[in-house]
Short mmCIF file of C-alpha atoms and ligand atoms in Angstrom, two decimals:
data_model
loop_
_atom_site.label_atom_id
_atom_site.label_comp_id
_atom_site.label_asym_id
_atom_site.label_seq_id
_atom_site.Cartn_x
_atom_site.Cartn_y
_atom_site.Cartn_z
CA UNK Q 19 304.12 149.49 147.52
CA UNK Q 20 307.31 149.10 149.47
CA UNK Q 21 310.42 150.29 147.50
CA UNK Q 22 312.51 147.49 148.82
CA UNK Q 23 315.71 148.72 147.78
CA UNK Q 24 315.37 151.72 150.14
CA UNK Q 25 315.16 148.84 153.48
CA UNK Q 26 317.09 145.88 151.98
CA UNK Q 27 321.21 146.82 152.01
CA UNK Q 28 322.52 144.39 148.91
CA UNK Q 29 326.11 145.85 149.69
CA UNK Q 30 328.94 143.91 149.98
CA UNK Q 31 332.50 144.08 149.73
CA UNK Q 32 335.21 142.06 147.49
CA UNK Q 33 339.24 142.83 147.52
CA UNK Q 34 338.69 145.82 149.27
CA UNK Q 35 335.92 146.97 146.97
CA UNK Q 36 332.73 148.49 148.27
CA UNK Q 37 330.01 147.51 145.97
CA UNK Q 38 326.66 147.97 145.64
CA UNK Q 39 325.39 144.59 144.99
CA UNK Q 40 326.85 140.90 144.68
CA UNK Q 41 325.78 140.59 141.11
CA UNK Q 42 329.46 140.94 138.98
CA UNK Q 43 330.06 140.01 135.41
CA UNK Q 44 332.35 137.57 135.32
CA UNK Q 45 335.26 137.36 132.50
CA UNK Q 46 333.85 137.00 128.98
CA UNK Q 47 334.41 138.53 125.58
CA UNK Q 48 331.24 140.57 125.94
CA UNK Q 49 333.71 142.42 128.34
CA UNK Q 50 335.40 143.47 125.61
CA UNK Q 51 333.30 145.72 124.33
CA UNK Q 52 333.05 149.21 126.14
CA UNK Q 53 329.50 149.87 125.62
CA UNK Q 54 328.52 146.37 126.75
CA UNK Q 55 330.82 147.36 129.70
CA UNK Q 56 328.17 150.19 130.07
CA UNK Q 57 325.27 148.46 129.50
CA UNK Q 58 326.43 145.84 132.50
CA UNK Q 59 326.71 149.03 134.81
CA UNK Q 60 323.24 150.42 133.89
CA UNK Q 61 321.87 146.70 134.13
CA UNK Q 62 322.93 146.43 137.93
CA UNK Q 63 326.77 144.62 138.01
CA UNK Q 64 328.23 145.92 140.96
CA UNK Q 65 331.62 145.34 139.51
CA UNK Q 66 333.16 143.73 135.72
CA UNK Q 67 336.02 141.38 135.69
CA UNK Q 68 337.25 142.10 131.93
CA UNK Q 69 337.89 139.33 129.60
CA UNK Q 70 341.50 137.30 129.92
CA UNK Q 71 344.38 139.12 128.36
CA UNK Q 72 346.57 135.61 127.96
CA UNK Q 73 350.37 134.56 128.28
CA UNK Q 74 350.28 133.02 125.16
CA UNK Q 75 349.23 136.00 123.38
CA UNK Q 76 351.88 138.07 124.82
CA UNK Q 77 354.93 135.67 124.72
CA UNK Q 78 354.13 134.81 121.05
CA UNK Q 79 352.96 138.88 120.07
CA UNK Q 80 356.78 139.89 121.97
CA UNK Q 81 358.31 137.10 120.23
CA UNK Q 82 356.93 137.87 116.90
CA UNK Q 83 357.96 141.18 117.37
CA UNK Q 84 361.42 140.43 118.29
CA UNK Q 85 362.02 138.28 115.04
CA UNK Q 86 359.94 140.70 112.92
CA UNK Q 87 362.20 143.60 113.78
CA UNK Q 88 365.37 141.48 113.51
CA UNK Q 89 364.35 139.29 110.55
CA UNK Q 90 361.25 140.85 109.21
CA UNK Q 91 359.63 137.68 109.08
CA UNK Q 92 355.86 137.12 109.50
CA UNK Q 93 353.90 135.17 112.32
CA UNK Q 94 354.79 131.37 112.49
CA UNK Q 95 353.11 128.74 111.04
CA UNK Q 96 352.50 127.46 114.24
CA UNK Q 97 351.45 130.50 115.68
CA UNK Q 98 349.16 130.53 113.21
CA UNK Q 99 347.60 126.78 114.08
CA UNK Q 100 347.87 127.28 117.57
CA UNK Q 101 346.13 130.72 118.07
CA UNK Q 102 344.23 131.40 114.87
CA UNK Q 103 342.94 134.45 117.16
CA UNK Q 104 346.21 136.05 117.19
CA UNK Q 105 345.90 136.25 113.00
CA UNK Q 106 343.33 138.70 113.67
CA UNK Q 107 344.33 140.30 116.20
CA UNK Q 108 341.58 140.64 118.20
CA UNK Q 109 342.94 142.56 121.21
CA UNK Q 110 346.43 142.65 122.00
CA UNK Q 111 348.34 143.44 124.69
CA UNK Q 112 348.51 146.99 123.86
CA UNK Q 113 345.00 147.04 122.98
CA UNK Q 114 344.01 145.04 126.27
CA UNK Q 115 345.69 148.13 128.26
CA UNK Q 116 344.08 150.37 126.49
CA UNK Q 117 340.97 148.89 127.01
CA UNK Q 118 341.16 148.83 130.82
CA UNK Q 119 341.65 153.09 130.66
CA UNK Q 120 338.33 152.72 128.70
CA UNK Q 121 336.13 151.28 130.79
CA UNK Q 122 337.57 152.97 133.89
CA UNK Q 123 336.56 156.43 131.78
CA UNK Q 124 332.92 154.85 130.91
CA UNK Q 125 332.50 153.34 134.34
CA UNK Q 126 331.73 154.35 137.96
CA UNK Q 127 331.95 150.80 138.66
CA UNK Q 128 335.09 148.97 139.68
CA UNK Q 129 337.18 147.17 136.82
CA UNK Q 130 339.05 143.97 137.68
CA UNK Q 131 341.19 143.32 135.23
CA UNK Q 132 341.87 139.84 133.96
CA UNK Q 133 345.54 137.57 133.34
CA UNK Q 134 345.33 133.90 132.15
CA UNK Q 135 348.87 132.23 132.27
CA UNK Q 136 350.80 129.43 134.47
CA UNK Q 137 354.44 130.10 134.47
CA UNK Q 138 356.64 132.92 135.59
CA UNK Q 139 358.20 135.16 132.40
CA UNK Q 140 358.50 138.65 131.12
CA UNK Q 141 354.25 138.34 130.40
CA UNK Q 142 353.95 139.04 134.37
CA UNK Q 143 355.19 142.97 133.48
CA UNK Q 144 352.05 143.37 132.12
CA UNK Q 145 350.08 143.05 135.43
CA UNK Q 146 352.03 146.60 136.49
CA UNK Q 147 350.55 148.03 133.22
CA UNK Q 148 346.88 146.83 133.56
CA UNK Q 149 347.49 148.30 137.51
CA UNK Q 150 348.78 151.98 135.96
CA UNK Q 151 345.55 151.79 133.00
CA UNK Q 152 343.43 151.94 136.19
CA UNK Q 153 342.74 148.31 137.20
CA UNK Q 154 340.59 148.29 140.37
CA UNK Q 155 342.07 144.97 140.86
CA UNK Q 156 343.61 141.93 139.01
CA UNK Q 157 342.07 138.16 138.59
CA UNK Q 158 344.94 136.07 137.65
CA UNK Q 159 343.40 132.90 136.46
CA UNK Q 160 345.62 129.89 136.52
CA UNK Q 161 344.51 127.39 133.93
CA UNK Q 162 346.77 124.63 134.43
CA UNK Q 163 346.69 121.16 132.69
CA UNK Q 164 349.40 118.98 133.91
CA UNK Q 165 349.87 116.12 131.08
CA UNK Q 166 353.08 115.40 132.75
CA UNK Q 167 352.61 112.45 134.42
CA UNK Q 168 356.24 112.84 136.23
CA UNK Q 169 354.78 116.34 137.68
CA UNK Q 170 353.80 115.48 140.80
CA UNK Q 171 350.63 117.23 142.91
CA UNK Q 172 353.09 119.50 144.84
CA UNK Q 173 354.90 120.66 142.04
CA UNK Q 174 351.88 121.54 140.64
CA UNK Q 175 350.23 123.17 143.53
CA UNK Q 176 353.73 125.12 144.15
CA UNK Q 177 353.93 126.38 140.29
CA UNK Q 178 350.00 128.46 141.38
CA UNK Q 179 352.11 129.55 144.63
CA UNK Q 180 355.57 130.64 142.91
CA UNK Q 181 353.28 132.37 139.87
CA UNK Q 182 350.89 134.41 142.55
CA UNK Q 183 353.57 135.35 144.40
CA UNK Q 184 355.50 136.43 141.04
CA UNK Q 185 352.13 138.73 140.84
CA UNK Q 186 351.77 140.02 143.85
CA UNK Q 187 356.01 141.46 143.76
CA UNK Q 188 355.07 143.47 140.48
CA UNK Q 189 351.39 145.53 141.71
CA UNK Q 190 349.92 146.64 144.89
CA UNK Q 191 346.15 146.29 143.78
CA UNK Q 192 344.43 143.84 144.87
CA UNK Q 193 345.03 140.10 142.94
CA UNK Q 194 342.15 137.36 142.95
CA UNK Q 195 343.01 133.96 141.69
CA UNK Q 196 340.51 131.92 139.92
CA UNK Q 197 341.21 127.99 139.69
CA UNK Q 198 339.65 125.10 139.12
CA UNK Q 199 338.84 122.46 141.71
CA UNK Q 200 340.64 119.47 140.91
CA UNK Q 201 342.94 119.15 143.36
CA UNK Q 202 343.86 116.61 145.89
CA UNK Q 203 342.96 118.70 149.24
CA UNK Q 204 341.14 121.92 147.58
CA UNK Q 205 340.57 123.68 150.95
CA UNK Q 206 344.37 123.13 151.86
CA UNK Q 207 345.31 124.67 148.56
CA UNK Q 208 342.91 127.79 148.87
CA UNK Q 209 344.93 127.91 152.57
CA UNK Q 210 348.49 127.97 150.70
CA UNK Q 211 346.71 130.92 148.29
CA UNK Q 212 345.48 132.43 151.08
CA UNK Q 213 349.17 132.24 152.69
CA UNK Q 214 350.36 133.36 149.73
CA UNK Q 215 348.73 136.52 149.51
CA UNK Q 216 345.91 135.88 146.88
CA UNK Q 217 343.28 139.07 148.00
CA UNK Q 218 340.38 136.39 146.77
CA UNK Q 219 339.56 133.40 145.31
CA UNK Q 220 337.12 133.08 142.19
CA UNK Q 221 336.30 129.39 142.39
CA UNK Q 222 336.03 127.66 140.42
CA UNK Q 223 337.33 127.90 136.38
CA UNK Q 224 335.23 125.24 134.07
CA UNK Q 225 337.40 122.34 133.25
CA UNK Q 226 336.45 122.53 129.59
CA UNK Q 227 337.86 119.20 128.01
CA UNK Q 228 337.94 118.81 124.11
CA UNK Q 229 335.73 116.68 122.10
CA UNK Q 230 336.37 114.03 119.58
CA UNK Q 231 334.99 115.04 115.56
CA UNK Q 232 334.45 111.24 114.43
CA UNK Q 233 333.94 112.54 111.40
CA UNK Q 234 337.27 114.40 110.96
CA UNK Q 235 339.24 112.71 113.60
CA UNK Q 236 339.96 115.34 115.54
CA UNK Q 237 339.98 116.46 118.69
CA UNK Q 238 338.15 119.84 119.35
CA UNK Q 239 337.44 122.35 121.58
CA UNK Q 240 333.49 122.23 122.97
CA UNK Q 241 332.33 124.64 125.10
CA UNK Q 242 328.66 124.54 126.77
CA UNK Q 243 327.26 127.14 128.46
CA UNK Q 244 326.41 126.63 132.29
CA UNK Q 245 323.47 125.81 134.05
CA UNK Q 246 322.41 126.03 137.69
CA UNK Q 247 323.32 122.41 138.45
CA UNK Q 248 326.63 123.48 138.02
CA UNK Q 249 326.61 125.69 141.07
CA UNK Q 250 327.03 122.76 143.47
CA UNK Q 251 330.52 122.02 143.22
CA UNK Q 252 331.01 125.52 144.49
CA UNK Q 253 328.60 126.24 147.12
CA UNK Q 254 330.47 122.80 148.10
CA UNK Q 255 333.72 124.23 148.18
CA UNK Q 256 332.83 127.84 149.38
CA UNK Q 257 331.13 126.48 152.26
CA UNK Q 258 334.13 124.36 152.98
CA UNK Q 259 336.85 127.08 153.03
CA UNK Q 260 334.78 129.91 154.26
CA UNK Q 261 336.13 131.12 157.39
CA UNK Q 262 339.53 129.49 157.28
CA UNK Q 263 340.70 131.99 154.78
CA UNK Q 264 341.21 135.99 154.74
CA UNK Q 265 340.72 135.73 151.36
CA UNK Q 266 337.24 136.91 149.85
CA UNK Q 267 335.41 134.37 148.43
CA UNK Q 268 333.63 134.70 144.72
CA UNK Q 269 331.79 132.05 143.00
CA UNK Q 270 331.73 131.65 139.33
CA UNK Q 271 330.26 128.87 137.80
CA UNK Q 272 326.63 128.40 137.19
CA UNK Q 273 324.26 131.78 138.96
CA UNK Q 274 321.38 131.72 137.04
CA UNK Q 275 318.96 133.04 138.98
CA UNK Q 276 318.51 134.81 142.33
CA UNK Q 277 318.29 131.55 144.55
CA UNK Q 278 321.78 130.81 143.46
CA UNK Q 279 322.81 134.21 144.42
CA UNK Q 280 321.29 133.36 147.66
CA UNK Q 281 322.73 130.38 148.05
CA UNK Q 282 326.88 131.69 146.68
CA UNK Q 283 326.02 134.00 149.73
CA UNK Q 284 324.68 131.65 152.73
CA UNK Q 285 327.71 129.74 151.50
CA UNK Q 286 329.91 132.45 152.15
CA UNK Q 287 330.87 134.27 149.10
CA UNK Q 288 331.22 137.62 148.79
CA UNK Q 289 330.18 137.92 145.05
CA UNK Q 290 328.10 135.62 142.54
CA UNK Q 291 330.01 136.39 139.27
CA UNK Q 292 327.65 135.62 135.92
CA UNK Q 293 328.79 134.66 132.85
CA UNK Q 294 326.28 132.04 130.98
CA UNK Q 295 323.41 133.44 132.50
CA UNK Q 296 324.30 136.83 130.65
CA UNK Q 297 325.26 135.25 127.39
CA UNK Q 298 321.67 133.49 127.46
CA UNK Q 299 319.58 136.28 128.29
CA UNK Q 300 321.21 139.11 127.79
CA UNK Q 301 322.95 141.98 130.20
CA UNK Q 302 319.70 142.90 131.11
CA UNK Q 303 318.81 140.12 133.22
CA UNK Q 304 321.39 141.42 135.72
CA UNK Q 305 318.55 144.19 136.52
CA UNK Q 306 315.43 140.67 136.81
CA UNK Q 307 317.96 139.03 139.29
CA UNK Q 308 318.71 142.04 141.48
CA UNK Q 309 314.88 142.59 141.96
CA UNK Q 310 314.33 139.17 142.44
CA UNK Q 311 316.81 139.05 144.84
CA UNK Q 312 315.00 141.59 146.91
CA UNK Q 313 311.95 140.38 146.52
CA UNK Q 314 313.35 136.94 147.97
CA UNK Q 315 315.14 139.06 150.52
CA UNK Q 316 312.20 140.91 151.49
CA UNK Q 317 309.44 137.85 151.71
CA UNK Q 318 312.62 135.53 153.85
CA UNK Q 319 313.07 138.95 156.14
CA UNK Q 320 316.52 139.34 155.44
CA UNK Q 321 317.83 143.27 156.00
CA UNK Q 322 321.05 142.53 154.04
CA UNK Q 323 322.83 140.50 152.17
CA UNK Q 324 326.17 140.41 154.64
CA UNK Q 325 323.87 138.98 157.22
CA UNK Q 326 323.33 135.97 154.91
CA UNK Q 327 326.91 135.68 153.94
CA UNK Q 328 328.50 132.13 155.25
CA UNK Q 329 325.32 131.47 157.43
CA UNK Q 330 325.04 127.95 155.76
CA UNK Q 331 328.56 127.63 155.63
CA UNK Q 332 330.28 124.18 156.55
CA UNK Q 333 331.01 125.89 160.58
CA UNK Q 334 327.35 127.17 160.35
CA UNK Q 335 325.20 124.68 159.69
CA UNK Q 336 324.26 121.47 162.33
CA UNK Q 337 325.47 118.85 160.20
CA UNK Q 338 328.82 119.60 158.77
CA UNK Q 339 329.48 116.18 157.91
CA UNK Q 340 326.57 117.05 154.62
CA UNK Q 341 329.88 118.59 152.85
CA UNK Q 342 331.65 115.36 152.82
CA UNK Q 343 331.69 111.42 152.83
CA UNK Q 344 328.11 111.14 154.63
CA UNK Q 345 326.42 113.26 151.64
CA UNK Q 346 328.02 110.93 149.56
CA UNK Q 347 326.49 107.83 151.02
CA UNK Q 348 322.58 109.65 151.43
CA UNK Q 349 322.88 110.84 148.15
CA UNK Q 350 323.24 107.78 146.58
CA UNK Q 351 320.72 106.25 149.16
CA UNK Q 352 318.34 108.68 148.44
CA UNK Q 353 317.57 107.45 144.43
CA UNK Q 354 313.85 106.19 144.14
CA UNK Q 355 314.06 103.09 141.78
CA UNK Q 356 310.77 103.39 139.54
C1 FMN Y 424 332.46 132.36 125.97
C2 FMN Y 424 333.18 132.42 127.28
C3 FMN Y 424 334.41 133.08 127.36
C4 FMN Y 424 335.10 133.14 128.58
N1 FMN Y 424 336.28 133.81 128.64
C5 FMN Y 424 336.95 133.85 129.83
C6 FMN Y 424 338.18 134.54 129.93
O1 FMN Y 424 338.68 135.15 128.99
N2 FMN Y 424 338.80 134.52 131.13
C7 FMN Y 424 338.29 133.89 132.23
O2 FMN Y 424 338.89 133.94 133.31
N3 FMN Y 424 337.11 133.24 132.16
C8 FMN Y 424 336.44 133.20 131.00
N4 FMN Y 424 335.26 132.54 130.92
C9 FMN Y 424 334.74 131.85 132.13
C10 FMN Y 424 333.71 132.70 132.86
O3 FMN Y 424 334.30 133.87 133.39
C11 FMN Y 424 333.08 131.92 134.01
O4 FMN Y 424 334.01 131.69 135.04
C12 FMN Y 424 332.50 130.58 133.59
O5 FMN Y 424 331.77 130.69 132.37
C13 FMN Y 424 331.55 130.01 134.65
O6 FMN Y 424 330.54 130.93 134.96
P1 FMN Y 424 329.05 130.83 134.32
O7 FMN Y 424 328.46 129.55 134.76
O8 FMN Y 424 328.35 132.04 134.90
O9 FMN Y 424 329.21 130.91 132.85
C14 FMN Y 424 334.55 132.49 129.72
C15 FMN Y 424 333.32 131.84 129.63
C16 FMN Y 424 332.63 131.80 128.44
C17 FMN Y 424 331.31 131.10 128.39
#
């Protein structure tokens, strides 16, 4: 039998990074651990992007800090209702840094370190420190939820600009930003990134909205793991703005299985980034994708996986016009009433 991986190249390169494979683990507390770190290494990720070290969780830990060594006092009552996590201390700041050395030490693989905030402050300083732990590279991830309704679109768009560019002053390693889609003119926003420096783009964050409890009348948090269908929106979006950025594409958000590898690819990113998949099935099924990939690779005739990259991007295909309005109009067309 043919040893595939000895004729198929599965190389690729993100932010600068040379890596083996597209396959990366995307943010998620199993980053957290070091030996699940490992295991993800072993199991075939080209590359880990570590779970979110947040603003919150430094603002409120220095603030704390500040009134416990000038009052004593303990952590605020609303600390305590707003970030129950923080009671426990799961990983701080400290910890978070410490973490990164870690995994760089357990690791041949690169580590992309991960911040989660949306304004400018003194939490930015910690990007230099997760740069001298070792980072590879960072993924700011700008979860922004504008309940303002006198904020208008530009403001909004300009706060992601202002805040990268906040980044980018403080390290030289590489910065990704991950986002969600929902903006007015997504591909001109990834173009203002772009113009802003961002190294990559990791589209697209889940827009996880809260649910009602009837029961208790409340409103809480609900989060549902991913499944392929949710891949769409960005092979939608990646074939869109590949080509009319420098910035390397990655697509997170529903790669489940080695078709939607192949697809993040012909779309034109540069890495499929897992995180449901893995949380269903286990690290492990990093290694049954990568073979499956070859096999796929290997029965299409495909020598690589950069010669598939963007080759059913919008530019690439015959009918562009299947990315916008007109899909609209056949999709809808193209129900079957029973
Ligand atoms: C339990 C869980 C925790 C996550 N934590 C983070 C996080 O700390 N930072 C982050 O940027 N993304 C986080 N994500 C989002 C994932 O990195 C990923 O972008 C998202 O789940 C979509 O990819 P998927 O369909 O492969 O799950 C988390 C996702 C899950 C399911």
């Amino acid at each position: 039998m043919i040893d595939l991986s000895k004729t198929i190249d599965l190389s690729t390169t993100y932010l600068g990074l040379k890596l083996k494979n597209p396959l990366v683990a995307s943010s998620s507390p199993m980053c957290a651990d070091v030996g699940n770190v490992r295991r993800m290494e072993d199991a075939g990720a080209s590359a880990v992007v570590l779970h979110s070290l947040f603003e919150e969780q430094i603002e409120i830990e220095s603030q704390e800090l500040d009134r416990f060594i000038t009052e004593g006092s303990e952590l605020s009552p609303e600390a305590v209702t707003h970030f129950p996590e923080l009671t426990h201390k799961v990983m701080g700041p400290e910890a978070y840094i410490g973490h990164i050395a870690k995994c760089k030490q357990a690791v041949k693989i690169p580590v992309i370190a991960s911040l989660n905030g949306t304004t400018r402050g003194g939490w930015i300083s910690y990007a230099r420190q997760m740069q001298e732990a070792g980072a590879d590279a960072l993924e700011l991830n700008i979860y922004h939820v504008e309940a303002n309704s006198a904020v208008t679109g530009e403001q909004v768009e300009q706060r992601y600009i202002d805040l990268l560019k906040a980044i980018k002053a403080e390290i030289h390693i590489p910065v990704a930003v991950k986002l969600g889609p929902y903006f007015s003119s997504m591909a001109n926003m990834a173009l203002k990134l772009d113009a802003a420096g961002a190294n990559g783009l990791a589209l697209f964050n889940r827009f996880y909205q809260p649910d009602y409890d009837l029961e208790a009348l409340e409103v809480v948090p609900n989060l549902i793991l991913s499944n392929s269908h949710e891949l769409l929106l960005r092979l939608n979006w990646v074939a869109v703005i590949y080509g009319q950025v420098k910035a390397d594409l990655a697509l997170t958000g529903g790669v489940h299985s080695a078709t939607d590898v192949v697809k993040a690819m012909m779309a034109g990113a540069r890495v499929a980034m897992l995180t449901s998949a893995l949380l269903k099935r286990g690290i492990s099924y990093l290694d049954t994708i990568a073979t499956e990939l070859l096999i796929w690779m290997g029965e299409h005739e495909y020598d690589s996986i950069k010669q598939m990259q963007g080759s059913m991007s919008r530019n690439a295909v015959p009918q562009p016009a299947a990315f916008e309005r007109a899909n609209y109009m056949k999709v809808l067309g193209s129900y079957a009433m029973k």
